[in-house]
mmCIF file of C-alpha atoms in Angstrom:
data_model
loop_
_atom_site.group_PDB
_atom_site.id
_atom_site.type_symbol
_atom_site.label_atom_id
_atom_site.label_comp_id
_atom_site.label_asym_id
_atom_site.label_seq_id
_atom_site.Cartn_x
_atom_site.Cartn_y
_atom_site.Cartn_z
ATOM 1 C CA MET A 652 12.275 13.500 15.845
ATOM 2 C CA PRO A 653 9.786 15.273 13.645
ATOM 3 C CA ASP A 654 11.595 18.256 11.388
ATOM 4 C CA LYS A 655 8.794 19.967 10.065
ATOM 5 C CA ASN A 656 8.982 23.591 11.773
ATOM 6 C CA ASP A 657 5.921 23.438 13.531
ATOM 7 C CA ASN A 658 5.976 26.500 15.765
ATOM 8 C CA LEU A 659 4.214 24.427 18.856
ATOM 9 C CA GLU A 660 3.741 27.435 20.987
ATOM 10 C CA GLN A 661 1.989 29.642 18.239
ATOM 11 C CA LEU A 662 0.271 26.486 17.296
ATOM 12 C CA LEU A 663 -1.129 25.803 20.915
ATOM 13 C CA GLY A 664 -1.417 29.335 21.428
ATOM 14 C CA GLY A 665 -4.476 29.323 19.339
ATOM 15 C CA PHE A 666 -6.243 26.972 21.829
ATOM 16 C CA LEU A 667 -4.543 27.680 25.269
ATOM 17 C CA ASN A 668 -3.074 30.672 27.079
ATOM 18 C CA GLU A 669 0.134 31.550 26.797
ATOM 19 C CA ALA A 670 1.914 29.801 29.825
ATOM 20 C CA GLU A 671 -0.152 26.620 29.297
ATOM 21 C CA ALA A 672 1.166 26.641 25.294
ATOM 22 C CA ARG A 673 4.418 26.949 26.552
ATOM 23 C CA ARG A 674 4.031 24.100 29.031
ATOM 24 C CA ALA A 675 2.376 22.104 26.375
ATOM 25 C CA ALA A 676 4.727 22.679 23.934
ATOM 26 C CA ALA A 677 7.267 21.441 26.550
ATOM 27 C CA ASP A 678 5.399 18.530 26.952
ATOM 28 C CA ILE A 679 5.559 17.304 23.485
ATOM 29 C CA ARG A 680 9.082 18.101 22.957
ATOM 30 C CA LEU A 681 10.184 16.181 25.973
ATOM 31 C CA GLY A 682 7.896 13.324 25.031
ATOM 32 C CA GLU A 683 9.499 13.465 21.510
ATOM 33 C CA GLU A 684 12.861 13.074 23.126
ATOM 34 C CA ILE A 685 12.179 9.613 24.819
ATOM 35 C CA LEU A 686 11.240 8.303 21.414
ATOM 36 C CA SER A 687 14.504 9.481 19.931
ATOM 37 C CA GLU A 688 16.140 7.879 23.210
ATOM 38 C CA TYR A 689 14.669 4.679 22.060
ATOM 39 C CA PRO A 690 15.410 3.802 18.745
ATOM 40 C CA ALA A 691 12.904 0.974 17.187
ATOM 41 C CA PRO A 692 14.659 -1.889 15.778
ATOM 42 C CA GLN A 693 16.008 -1.457 12.281
ATOM 43 C CA PRO A 694 14.763 -3.945 9.031
ATOM 44 C CA ASP A 695 17.093 -6.709 8.296
ATOM 45 C CA ALA A 696 19.262 -5.764 5.516
ATOM 46 C CA ARG A 697 18.008 -9.491 3.915
ATOM 47 C CA LEU A 698 14.400 -8.313 4.493
ATOM 48 C CA LEU A 699 15.296 -5.230 2.236
ATOM 49 C CA GLU A 700 16.796 -7.103 -0.364
ATOM 50 C CA GLU A 701 13.814 -9.576 -0.278
ATOM 51 C CA ILE A 702 11.551 -6.717 -0.762
ATOM 52 C CA LYS A 703 13.792 -5.127 -3.637
ATOM 53 C CA THR A 704 13.523 -8.423 -5.374
ATOM 54 C CA LYS A 705 9.550 -8.702 -5.256
ATOM 55 C CA VAL A 706 9.254 -5.289 -6.446
ATOM 56 C CA SER A 707 11.651 -5.839 -9.155
ATOM 57 C CA ARG A 708 9.457 -9.055 -10.162
ATOM 58 C CA SER A 709 6.221 -7.376 -9.695
ATOM 59 C CA LEU A 710 7.329 -4.516 -12.139
ATOM 60 C CA GLY A 711 8.377 -7.326 -14.570
ATOM 61 C CA ALA A 712 5.184 -9.123 -14.550
ATOM 62 C CA ALA A 713 3.054 -6.110 -14.575
ATOM 63 C CA ALA A 714 5.052 -5.276 -17.860
ATOM 64 C CA THR A 715 4.240 -8.828 -19.261
ATOM 65 C CA ALA A 716 0.648 -8.473 -17.902
ATOM 66 C CA ARG A 717 -0.132 -5.235 -19.684
ATOM 67 C CA ARG A 718 1.616 -6.420 -22.995
ATOM 68 C CA ARG A 719 -0.521 -9.748 -22.957
ATOM 69 C CA LEU A 720 -3.508 -7.523 -22.405
ATOM 70 C CA TYR A 721 -2.795 -5.555 -25.420
ATOM 71 C CA TRP A 722 -2.871 -8.580 -27.589
ATOM 72 C CA VAL A 723 -5.704 -10.123 -26.215
ATOM 73 C CA ARG A 724 -8.049 -6.995 -26.258
ATOM 74 C CA ARG A 725 -6.857 -6.657 -30.031
ATOM 75 C CA ALA A 726 -8.054 -10.245 -30.899
ATOM 76 C CA VAL A 727 -11.140 -9.857 -28.619
ATOM 77 C CA ALA A 728 -11.958 -6.666 -30.489
ATOM 78 C CA ALA A 729 -11.086 -8.228 -33.836
ATOM 79 C CA ALA A 730 -13.572 -11.292 -32.932
ATOM 80 C CA ALA A 731 -16.393 -8.896 -31.968
ATOM 81 C CA ALA A 732 -15.989 -6.859 -35.096
ATOM 82 C CA VAL A 733 -16.410 -10.176 -37.151
ATOM 83 C CA ILE A 734 -19.546 -11.090 -35.187
ATOM 84 C CA ILE A 735 -21.234 -7.595 -35.406
ATOM 85 C CA ILE A 736 -20.494 -7.856 -39.278
ATOM 86 C CA ALA A 737 -21.788 -11.388 -39.752
ATOM 87 C CA SER A 738 -24.838 -10.527 -37.552
ATOM 88 C CA VAL A 739 -25.599 -7.418 -39.693
ATOM 89 C CA LEU A 740 -25.177 -9.442 -42.946
ATOM 90 C CA LEU A 741 -27.208 -12.391 -41.549
ATOM 91 C CA LEU A 742 -30.076 -10.054 -40.117
ATOM 92 C CA TRP A 743 -30.147 -7.601 -43.099
ATOM 93 C CA PRO A 744 -29.513 -9.698 -46.111
ATOM 94 C CA ALA A 745 -28.698 -8.168 -49.342
ATOM 95 C CA PRO A 746 -31.135 -7.938 -52.027
ATOM 96 C CA GLN A 747 -32.122 -10.802 -53.995
ATOM 97 C CA GLN A 748 -30.376 -10.851 -57.015
ATOM 98 C CA SER A 749 -31.574 -12.800 -60.016
ATOM 99 C CA PHE A 750 -28.945 -15.491 -60.384
ATOM 100 C CA ALA A 751 -30.710 -18.113 -62.553
ATOM 101 C CA GLY A 752 -31.283 -21.243 -60.492
ATOM 102 C CA SER A 753 -29.865 -19.584 -57.226
ATOM 103 C CA GLY A 754 -31.610 -18.626 -54.174
ATOM 104 C CA ASP A 755 -28.211 -17.398 -52.289
ATOM 105 C CA VAL A 756 -28.317 -14.179 -51.100
ATOM 106 C CA TRP A 757 -24.294 -14.172 -50.622
ATOM 107 C CA ASP A 758 -22.224 -13.645 -53.370
ATOM 108 C CA ASP A 759 -18.824 -15.536 -53.615
ATOM 109 C CA ALA A 760 -16.936 -12.112 -52.962
ATOM 110 C CA ALA A 761 -18.810 -11.454 -49.774
ATOM 111 C CA ILE A 762 -18.466 -15.080 -48.450
ATOM 112 C CA ALA A 763 -14.666 -14.723 -49.361
ATOM 113 C CA GLY A 764 -14.374 -11.459 -47.640
ATOM 114 C CA LEU A 765 -16.013 -12.866 -44.415
ATOM 115 C CA ARG A 766 -13.857 -15.815 -44.478
ATOM 116 C CA ALA A 767 -10.916 -13.971 -44.998
ATOM 117 C CA GLU A 768 -11.682 -12.081 -41.950
ATOM 118 C CA ILE A 769 -12.425 -15.140 -39.762
ATOM 119 C CA ASP A 770 -9.273 -16.514 -41.086
ATOM 120 C CA ALA A 771 -7.241 -13.420 -39.945
ATOM 121 C CA VAL A 772 -8.846 -13.431 -36.317
ATOM 122 C CA LEU A 773 -8.175 -17.379 -36.027
ATOM 123 C CA ASP A 774 -4.505 -16.236 -36.900
ATOM 124 C CA THR A 775 -4.175 -13.701 -34.428
ATOM 125 C CA MET A 776 -5.824 -16.059 -31.764
ATOM 126 C CA ILE A 777 -3.297 -18.627 -32.786
ATOM 127 C CA SER A 778 -0.211 -16.533 -32.735
ATOM 128 C CA ILE A 779 -1.378 -15.312 -28.912
ATOM 129 C CA GLU A 780 -2.091 -18.716 -27.901
ATOM 130 C CA THR A 781 1.731 -19.832 -29.106
ATOM 131 C CA ASP A 782 3.239 -16.898 -28.095
ATOM 132 C CA GLU A 783 4.524 -15.611 -31.531
ATOM 133 C CA TYR A 784 4.632 -12.379 -30.239
ATOM 134 C CA GLY A 785 7.211 -13.217 -27.935
ATOM 135 C CA PHE A 786 5.879 -11.579 -24.618
ATOM 136 C CA ASP A 787 6.230 -14.644 -22.666
ATOM 137 C CA GLU A 788 9.600 -13.777 -21.805
ATOM 138 C CA GLY A 789 9.873 -15.100 -18.191
ATOM 139 C CA ALA A 790 8.410 -18.051 -16.739
ATOM 140 C CA ASP A 791 5.376 -16.475 -15.855
ATOM 141 C CA ASP A 792 2.356 -18.141 -16.817
ATOM 142 C CA PHE A 793 -0.089 -15.932 -18.214
ATOM 143 C CA ALA A 794 -3.138 -17.313 -15.875
ATOM 144 C CA GLU A 795 -0.893 -17.085 -13.047
ATOM 145 C CA VAL A 796 -0.319 -13.473 -13.755
ATOM 146 C CA GLU A 797 -3.805 -12.731 -14.263
ATOM 147 C CA LEU A 798 -4.558 -14.583 -10.824
ATOM 148 C CA GLU A 799 -2.184 -12.566 -9.273
ATOM 149 C CA GLU A 800 -3.605 -9.058 -10.491
ATOM 150 C CA LEU A 801 -7.018 -10.369 -9.309
ATOM 151 C CA GLU A 802 -5.487 -11.212 -5.989
ATOM 152 C CA MET A 803 -4.127 -8.153 -5.814
ATOM 153 C CA VAL A 804 -7.235 -6.211 -6.745
ATOM 154 C CA ALA A 805 -9.083 -8.222 -4.181
ATOM 155 C CA THR A 806 -6.449 -7.975 -1.455
ATOM 156 C CA ASN A 807 -5.854 -4.266 -2.079
ATOM 157 C CA ASP A 808 -9.123 -2.986 -2.937
ATOM 158 C CA ASP A 809 -9.953 -0.140 -0.440
ATOM 159 C CA PHE A 810 -12.957 1.251 -1.862
ATOM 160 C CA TRP A 811 -14.851 0.947 1.604
ATOM 161 C CA LYS A 812 -12.526 3.218 3.013
ATOM 162 C CA GLY A 813 -14.495 6.165 1.607
ATOM 163 C CA MET B 503 14.814 11.987 3.054
ATOM 164 C CA ASP B 504 16.242 15.579 3.383
ATOM 165 C CA ASN B 505 16.992 16.376 -0.432
ATOM 166 C CA ARG B 506 14.027 17.345 -2.125
ATOM 167 C CA GLU B 507 15.241 17.225 -5.416
ATOM 168 C CA GLU B 508 16.624 13.926 -5.080
ATOM 169 C CA LEU B 509 13.086 12.789 -3.830
ATOM 170 C CA ASP B 510 11.539 14.045 -6.656
ATOM 171 C CA GLU B 511 13.839 12.302 -9.078
ATOM 172 C CA ILE B 512 13.333 8.914 -6.968
ATOM 173 C CA ILE B 513 9.599 9.234 -7.377
ATOM 174 C CA ALA B 514 9.637 10.181 -10.906
ATOM 175 C CA GLY B 515 11.608 7.085 -11.843
ATOM 176 C CA CYS B 516 9.300 4.931 -9.806
ATOM 177 C CA GLN B 517 6.210 6.450 -11.669
ATOM 178 C CA ARG B 518 8.207 5.342 -14.910
ATOM 179 C CA ARG B 519 8.389 2.020 -13.231
ATOM 180 C CA ASP B 520 12.034 2.146 -12.947
ATOM 181 C CA ASP B 521 13.369 -0.839 -11.022
ATOM 182 C CA GLU B 522 16.649 1.103 -9.502
ATOM 183 C CA ALA B 523 14.070 4.109 -8.472
ATOM 184 C CA PHE B 524 11.963 1.703 -6.572
ATOM 185 C CA SER B 525 15.424 0.325 -4.635
ATOM 186 C CA ARG B 526 16.013 3.601 -3.840
ATOM 187 C CA LEU B 527 12.835 4.511 -2.570
ATOM 188 C CA VAL B 528 13.007 1.211 -0.434
ATOM 189 C CA SER B 529 16.568 2.152 0.951
ATOM 190 C CA ALA B 530 15.112 5.581 1.823
ATOM 191 C CA TYR B 531 12.354 4.896 3.748
ATOM 192 C CA SER B 532 12.348 1.519 5.153
ATOM 193 C CA LYS B 533 13.945 2.402 8.419
ATOM 194 C CA ARG B 534 11.268 5.077 9.256
ATOM 195 C CA CYS B 535 8.379 2.832 8.077
ATOM 196 C CA TYR B 536 9.626 -0.141 9.935
ATOM 197 C CA GLY B 537 9.742 1.759 13.098
ATOM 198 C CA TYR B 538 6.459 3.064 12.869
ATOM 199 C CA PHE B 539 5.262 -0.626 12.350
ATOM 200 C CA TYR B 540 7.488 -2.223 14.943
ATOM 201 C CA ARG B 541 6.442 0.305 17.309
ATOM 202 C CA LEU B 542 2.630 -0.153 16.837
ATOM 203 C CA SER B 543 2.778 -3.871 16.810
ATOM 204 C CA GLY B 544 5.325 -4.867 18.900
ATOM 205 C CA ASN B 545 6.578 -7.558 16.369
ATOM 206 C CA ALA B 546 9.382 -8.073 14.171
ATOM 207 C CA GLU B 547 7.634 -10.684 12.153
ATOM 208 C CA THR B 548 4.691 -8.757 11.557
ATOM 209 C CA SER B 549 6.549 -5.400 10.980
ATOM 210 C CA ASP B 550 8.835 -7.655 8.207
ATOM 211 C CA ASP B 551 5.194 -8.439 6.608
ATOM 212 C CA LEU B 552 3.819 -5.130 6.679
ATOM 213 C CA LEU B 553 7.023 -3.221 5.590
ATOM 214 C CA SER B 554 6.941 -5.628 2.714
ATOM 215 C CA LYS B 555 3.522 -4.989 2.024
ATOM 216 C CA LEU B 556 3.477 -1.348 2.082
ATOM 217 C CA PHE B 557 6.413 -1.209 -0.750
ATOM 218 C CA MET B 558 4.315 -3.617 -2.675
ATOM 219 C CA ARG B 559 1.437 -1.346 -2.390
ATOM 220 C CA LEU B 560 3.732 1.728 -3.353
ATOM 221 C CA VAL B 561 4.540 -0.336 -6.727
ATOM 222 C CA GLU B 562 0.729 -0.296 -7.452
ATOM 223 C CA LYS B 563 -0.173 3.142 -6.273
ATOM 224 C CA ILE B 564 2.776 5.189 -7.151
ATOM 225 C CA GLY B 565 1.297 6.696 -10.108
ATOM 226 C CA SER B 566 -1.583 8.259 -7.781
ATOM 227 C CA PHE B 567 0.997 10.642 -6.166
ATOM 228 C CA LYS B 568 0.190 13.947 -7.662
ATOM 229 C CA GLY B 569 2.886 15.776 -5.818
ATOM 230 C CA GLY B 570 2.672 17.528 -1.966
ATOM 231 C CA SER B 571 4.109 15.855 0.940
ATOM 232 C CA PHE B 572 5.413 12.643 0.085
ATOM 233 C CA GLU B 573 5.654 11.651 3.699
ATOM 234 C CA LYS B 574 1.908 12.149 4.161
ATOM 235 C CA TRP B 575 0.886 10.133 1.370
ATOM 236 C CA LEU B 576 3.175 7.404 2.358
ATOM 237 C CA PHE B 577 2.169 6.898 5.741
ATOM 238 C CA THR B 578 -1.106 7.535 5.094
ATOM 239 C CA ILE B 579 -0.644 4.124 2.984
ATOM 240 C CA ALA B 580 1.093 2.706 5.770
ATOM 241 C CA SER B 581 -1.590 3.430 8.137
ATOM 242 C CA ASN B 582 -4.311 1.929 6.148
ATOM 243 C CA ILE B 583 -1.863 -1.243 5.979
ATOM 244 C CA PHE B 584 -1.757 -1.283 9.526
ATOM 245 C CA TYR B 585 -5.457 -1.028 10.061
ATOM 246 C CA ASP B 586 -5.951 -3.636 7.541
ATOM 247 C CA HIS B 587 -3.608 -5.694 9.730
ATOM 248 C CA LEU B 588 -5.543 -5.053 12.966
ATOM 249 C CA ARG B 589 -8.555 -5.926 11.129
ATOM 250 C CA HIS B 590 -7.524 -9.076 9.700
ATOM 251 C CA GLN B 591 -6.052 -9.809 13.265
ATOM 252 C CA TYR B 592 -9.729 -9.215 14.718
ATOM 253 C CA ARG B 593 -11.400 -11.471 12.040
ATOM 254 C CA GLN B 594 -8.847 -14.222 12.599
ATOM 255 C CA LYS B 595 -9.330 -14.062 16.343
ATOM 256 C CA ARG B 596 -13.107 -14.403 15.866
ATOM 257 C CA LEU B 597 -12.473 -17.216 13.509
ATOM 258 C CA ILE B 598 -10.473 -19.125 16.136
ATOM 259 C CA GLU B 599 -12.499 -17.806 19.063
ATOM 260 C CA ALA B 600 -14.402 -21.326 19.019
ATOM 261 C CA ARG B 601 -11.227 -23.366 19.459
ATOM 262 C CA ALA B 602 -9.435 -20.944 21.696
ATOM 263 C CA LYS B 603 -9.745 -22.613 24.878
ATOM 264 C CA GLN B 604 -8.609 -25.796 23.462
ATOM 265 C CA LEU B 605 -5.593 -24.483 22.062
ATOM 266 C CA MET B 606 -4.646 -22.381 25.038
ATOM 267 C CA GLU B 607 -4.621 -25.578 26.978
ATOM 268 C CA GLU B 608 -2.715 -27.481 24.579
ATOM 269 C CA THR B 609 0.049 -24.646 23.951
ATOM 270 C CA PRO B 610 1.967 -22.484 26.554
ATOM 271 C CA PRO B 611 1.054 -18.739 25.677
ATOM 272 C CA ARG B 612 3.755 -17.332 23.838
ATOM 273 C CA ARG B 613 5.040 -13.804 24.871
ATOM 274 C CA ALA B 614 4.681 -11.085 22.509
ATOM 275 C CA ASP B 615 8.039 -9.344 21.161
ATOM 276 C CA SER B 616 6.827 -6.602 23.119
ATOM 277 C CA GLU B 617 6.824 -7.923 26.412
ATOM 278 C CA MET B 618 10.236 -8.962 26.072
ATOM 279 C CA GLY B 619 11.157 -5.640 24.048
ATOM 280 C CA ASP B 620 12.404 -2.334 25.521
ATOM 281 C CA LYS B 621 10.600 -0.511 28.050
ATOM 282 C CA LEU B 622 9.359 2.266 25.747
ATOM 283 C CA GLN B 623 7.454 -0.631 23.851
ATOM 284 C CA GLN B 624 6.031 -1.922 27.034
ATOM 285 C CA GLN B 625 4.864 1.551 28.091
ATOM 286 C CA LEU B 626 3.264 2.735 24.451
ATOM 287 C CA SER B 627 1.159 -0.205 24.805
ATOM 288 C CA LYS B 628 -0.657 1.235 27.548
ATOM 289 C CA LEU B 629 -1.713 3.984 25.246
ATOM 290 C CA ASP B 630 -4.629 3.523 23.532
ATOM 291 C CA ASP B 631 -4.462 2.709 19.890
ATOM 292 C CA ASP B 632 -5.351 5.933 18.154
ATOM 293 C CA THR B 633 -3.138 8.049 20.388
ATOM 294 C CA ALA B 634 -0.162 5.778 19.695
ATOM 295 C CA GLU B 635 -0.557 5.760 16.143
ATOM 296 C CA LEU B 636 -0.390 9.457 15.897
ATOM 297 C CA ILE B 637 2.354 9.630 17.986
ATOM 298 C CA MET B 638 4.330 7.213 15.714
ATOM 299 C CA LEU B 639 3.036 8.809 12.648
ATOM 300 C CA ARG B 640 4.168 12.110 13.777
ATOM 301 C CA PHE B 641 7.540 10.639 15.021
ATOM 302 C CA TYR B 642 8.368 8.088 12.066
ATOM 303 C CA GLY B 643 6.399 9.939 9.427
ATOM 304 C CA GLN B 644 8.057 13.260 10.340
ATOM 305 C CA LEU B 645 4.664 14.904 9.724
ATOM 306 C CA SER B 646 3.676 18.329 10.863
ATOM 307 C CA PHE B 647 0.444 18.821 13.094
ATOM 308 C CA LYS B 648 -1.275 20.624 9.963
ATOM 309 C CA GLU B 649 -0.369 17.046 7.931
ATOM 310 C CA LEU B 650 -1.739 14.746 10.903
ATOM 311 C CA SER B 651 -4.924 16.539 11.296
ATOM 312 C CA GLU B 652 -5.511 16.499 7.520
ATOM 313 C CA LEU B 653 -4.612 12.827 7.166
ATOM 314 C CA ARG B 654 -7.013 12.157 10.175
ATOM 315 C CA GLY B 655 -9.787 14.378 8.867
ATOM 316 C CA GLU B 656 -9.875 15.904 11.936
ATOM 317 C CA PRO B 657 -9.644 19.418 13.327
ATOM 318 C CA ILE B 658 -5.640 20.419 14.076
ATOM 319 C CA GLY B 659 -6.958 21.092 17.845
ATOM 320 C CA THR B 660 -8.067 17.888 18.720
ATOM 321 C CA THR B 661 -4.500 16.271 16.750
ATOM 322 C CA LEU B 662 -2.910 18.748 18.998
ATOM 323 C CA SER B 663 -4.596 17.665 22.338
ATOM 324 C CA LYS B 664 -4.421 13.962 21.233
ATOM 325 C CA VAL B 665 -0.556 14.214 20.588
ATOM 326 C CA HIS B 666 0.111 16.346 23.909
ATOM 327 C CA ARG B 667 -2.001 14.038 25.938
ATOM 328 C CA GLY B 668 -0.260 10.930 24.648
ATOM 329 C CA LEU B 669 3.233 12.204 25.059
ATOM 330 C CA LYS B 670 2.800 13.553 28.552
ATOM 331 C CA ARG B 671 0.987 10.092 29.645
ATOM 332 C CA LEU B 672 4.134 8.147 27.882
ATOM 333 C CA ARG B 673 6.795 10.385 29.712
ATOM 334 C CA GLU B 674 4.824 9.702 32.996
ATOM 335 C CA LEU B 675 4.698 5.966 32.070
ATOM 336 C CA MET B 676 8.488 6.149 31.319
ATOM 337 C CA GLY B 677 9.019 7.544 34.890
ATOM 338 C CA GLY B 678 10.502 11.056 33.236
ATOM 339 C CA THR B 679 7.828 13.130 35.244
ATOM 340 C CA ASP B 680 5.659 12.991 38.275
ATOM 341 C CA ALA B 681 2.245 11.492 37.363
#
């Protein structure tokens, strides 16, 4: 039985005359009493346990996926930065320096710096690959988690409902 | 849930992704949500499935609850899930339409739970889907008419009229009044 304090007679009175509103309110109350007299079956206790387990697993998987995503994003950002820096250096070479006998526009320090950055990015990516950050706590496979997330997005996307 | 403070505490816990809070939420709302799904589908297996989907959807969406009536928010999601289910059923029906006759010949028709269920379930299936859903939203969601009309995006007079006509018809079908 709805426990909201709808003043039925008053609500219905906005559309019906007093006698009609009283009758309609009684119809609604008596109809709802029938629903109370025939309670619906209750969910099985095992079903509730299953749901709780699923929810718990989903919370754990989401946390793992978030941590993975954080590191992957960092690695991608670092790789992108290196590519941009390298592109800039290649497109706008430093002014020719008059090294005798050398036409090379890159000095050793610049090359060493670039190489160090590339190494750092590679290290980070290898660390992620080999799970050195320790975010592979469960048995979840990253691809599986990502797939689950994509599936969730696909099945639960209700943008079309407006 | 009667205690608003307790409910707020549970919701806050869920929004912090607290396992225990979700467990309490499941315990608090599973019976009403199951009743809603069961009375509309008339099938225990479907209701199990929809209830499970509802709570998994809550895990995703709880962060978007910004206060107000939790029941209205919860049952809006439940209603969307039920309509998704109906659409899925419709698509499946269309997909197997080509083979339907063949299947009917091979397998004796299975009785739906509702045919074997209680009298109320049988009579509910005689109401149109829209009215039956409104009545179930009001009863199991414990929603006011104002909340119902907002949820449906229709004038309150329309909601009142549909629920009134539906419940009156149900009472007639149940033999509680002269038709």
